[in-house]
């Protein structure tokens, strides 16, 4: 179990919002987050099968913080029918969004998204090959110093 | 369509139990409400908050006082949600077809399913988080009476009478990591190849399991006294298991069929909100909600007792009497017992001796008591409830 020294810091947080569709994934917004960020997840562990891990990395590509988001890109959608009850549409949504809260770490230059073995449903163009090793399951990288995005 | 079709008006903290940094922050926002319908949106949010508060375990002070609720007001250009005349599932729209311009683009009939109500998740997250930086989860209420909704990182529901229960079920997923407990994909009447028997790894969710061994069961601390799982099995894994329970409704055991599979996965109780949105949360889901909230936010006032150093036995008799080991009274008595077992507590040695004796005598006593509903009722009314109430009163800070 490995957590970088800064990973547990009770630092002011930044909320990163990602949006995806069949073609790709993009960093939609960077917003001020809560005043304290809970400790991060283990940067050396394999991301859980159905999760996406968002990692802050330095200019040298060294991870400083990881947050795991389970089912960030779900493989199915739960739908509610008042006549029959809830049921599962076993197709992935054609688009969606998820967010992660990370520390506002000066050393972080980019955020990297890594997929668990089934973290991106088949059919989405950016899904890694089914047998890809963990290191090859980076699905996106975003520069964190290229100007702020956000919503008013 | 979208962001240009409305205005973010502001945010109101409708449930304020303390600073956001020290609470679990739930955000409700609305779509398809015009400025003139602000009152309807506020009423919908109030109904949600009242219903959530009445839903155990949110009715317990130790849970409820960890929660803040924020209402983010958004006025759309037009009222309602998109609802096309034709949908691939062959259904018709309730109240007629509708194509409207709303802020979050709420629409029924996503992916060809009339009831699949969705919004622009990215815009919802952006809008809500910009107003409430400490937000933990956001839910959207859509101004339309047709039943429907969908889950995911952003849950949404309509003004249909079942809508609030749907939203609370969705919170079970997004906020508390609970699994669905129903054993089908579409329904029990539709054959679903691939959903017969689960063969994957042990699920991470606290309310479903592949392992029902009494010694290692995830929810063994809540198992009904004297009960040996599995509670039910499924003789034909090509079909859903029987839809009636052979045991009393409050039994915590291991019931065959869960998380979309007919066999291979077990759930803790016969019914639960994660199986039937109109039902209450089962004892295990309530326990998981308490645990998750406790891990996210510090304890509210009054502070719960510190954890004991010695393993504490379950409240066997009280659990049997209430038929619900997570009932608020049982929890109150358990907290009192744990406080007396804590290091440095007054009378700790005597309490340890008592706890050791109770660990031996409690289970047979509980089995004897639970056979008689009359004795249970008497014990509840004359002994356990007054004791729990007295402890509650003693635990309250002066002036409340």
PDB file of C-alpha atoms in Angstrom, chain B residues 183-185 190-200 237-238 259-263 265:
ATOM      1  CA  UNK B 183     -32.475 -10.515  -9.145  1.00  0.00           C
ATOM      2  CA  UNK B 184     -33.356  -9.635 -12.737  1.00  0.00           C
ATOM      3  CA  UNK B 185     -32.387  -7.224 -15.486  1.00  0.00           C
ATOM      4  CA  UNK B 190     -38.436 -12.106 -19.206  1.00  0.00           C
ATOM      5  CA  UNK B 191     -35.795 -14.756 -19.840  1.00  0.00           C
ATOM      6  CA  UNK B 192     -32.346 -13.286 -19.479  1.00  0.00           C
ATOM      7  CA  UNK B 193     -29.534 -15.515 -20.653  1.00  0.00           C
ATOM      8  CA  UNK B 194     -26.380 -14.706 -18.749  1.00  0.00           C
ATOM      9  CA  UNK B 195     -28.206 -13.671 -15.585  1.00  0.00           C
ATOM     10  CA  UNK B 196     -28.766 -17.200 -14.248  1.00  0.00           C
ATOM     11  CA  UNK B 197     -25.809 -17.665 -11.912  1.00  0.00           C
ATOM     12  CA  UNK B 198     -23.242 -15.121 -10.806  1.00  0.00           C
ATOM     13  CA  UNK B 199     -19.696 -16.465 -11.026  1.00  0.00           C
ATOM     14  CA  UNK B 200     -17.652 -13.284 -10.544  1.00  0.00           C
ATOM     15  CA  UNK B 237     -31.521 -20.747 -11.671  1.00  0.00           C
ATOM     16  CA  UNK B 238     -33.102 -20.093 -15.066  1.00  0.00           C
ATOM     17  CA  UNK B 259     -27.818  -7.676  -8.104  1.00  0.00           C
ATOM     18  CA  UNK B 260     -29.504  -8.900 -11.350  1.00  0.00           C
ATOM     19  CA  UNK B 261     -28.705 -12.625 -10.848  1.00  0.00           C
ATOM     20  CA  UNK B 262     -31.121 -15.436 -10.044  1.00  0.00           C
ATOM     21  CA  UNK B 263     -28.446 -17.493  -8.247  1.00  0.00           C
ATOM     22  CA  UNK B 265     -25.611 -13.823  -5.011  1.00  0.00           C
TER      23      UNK B 265
END
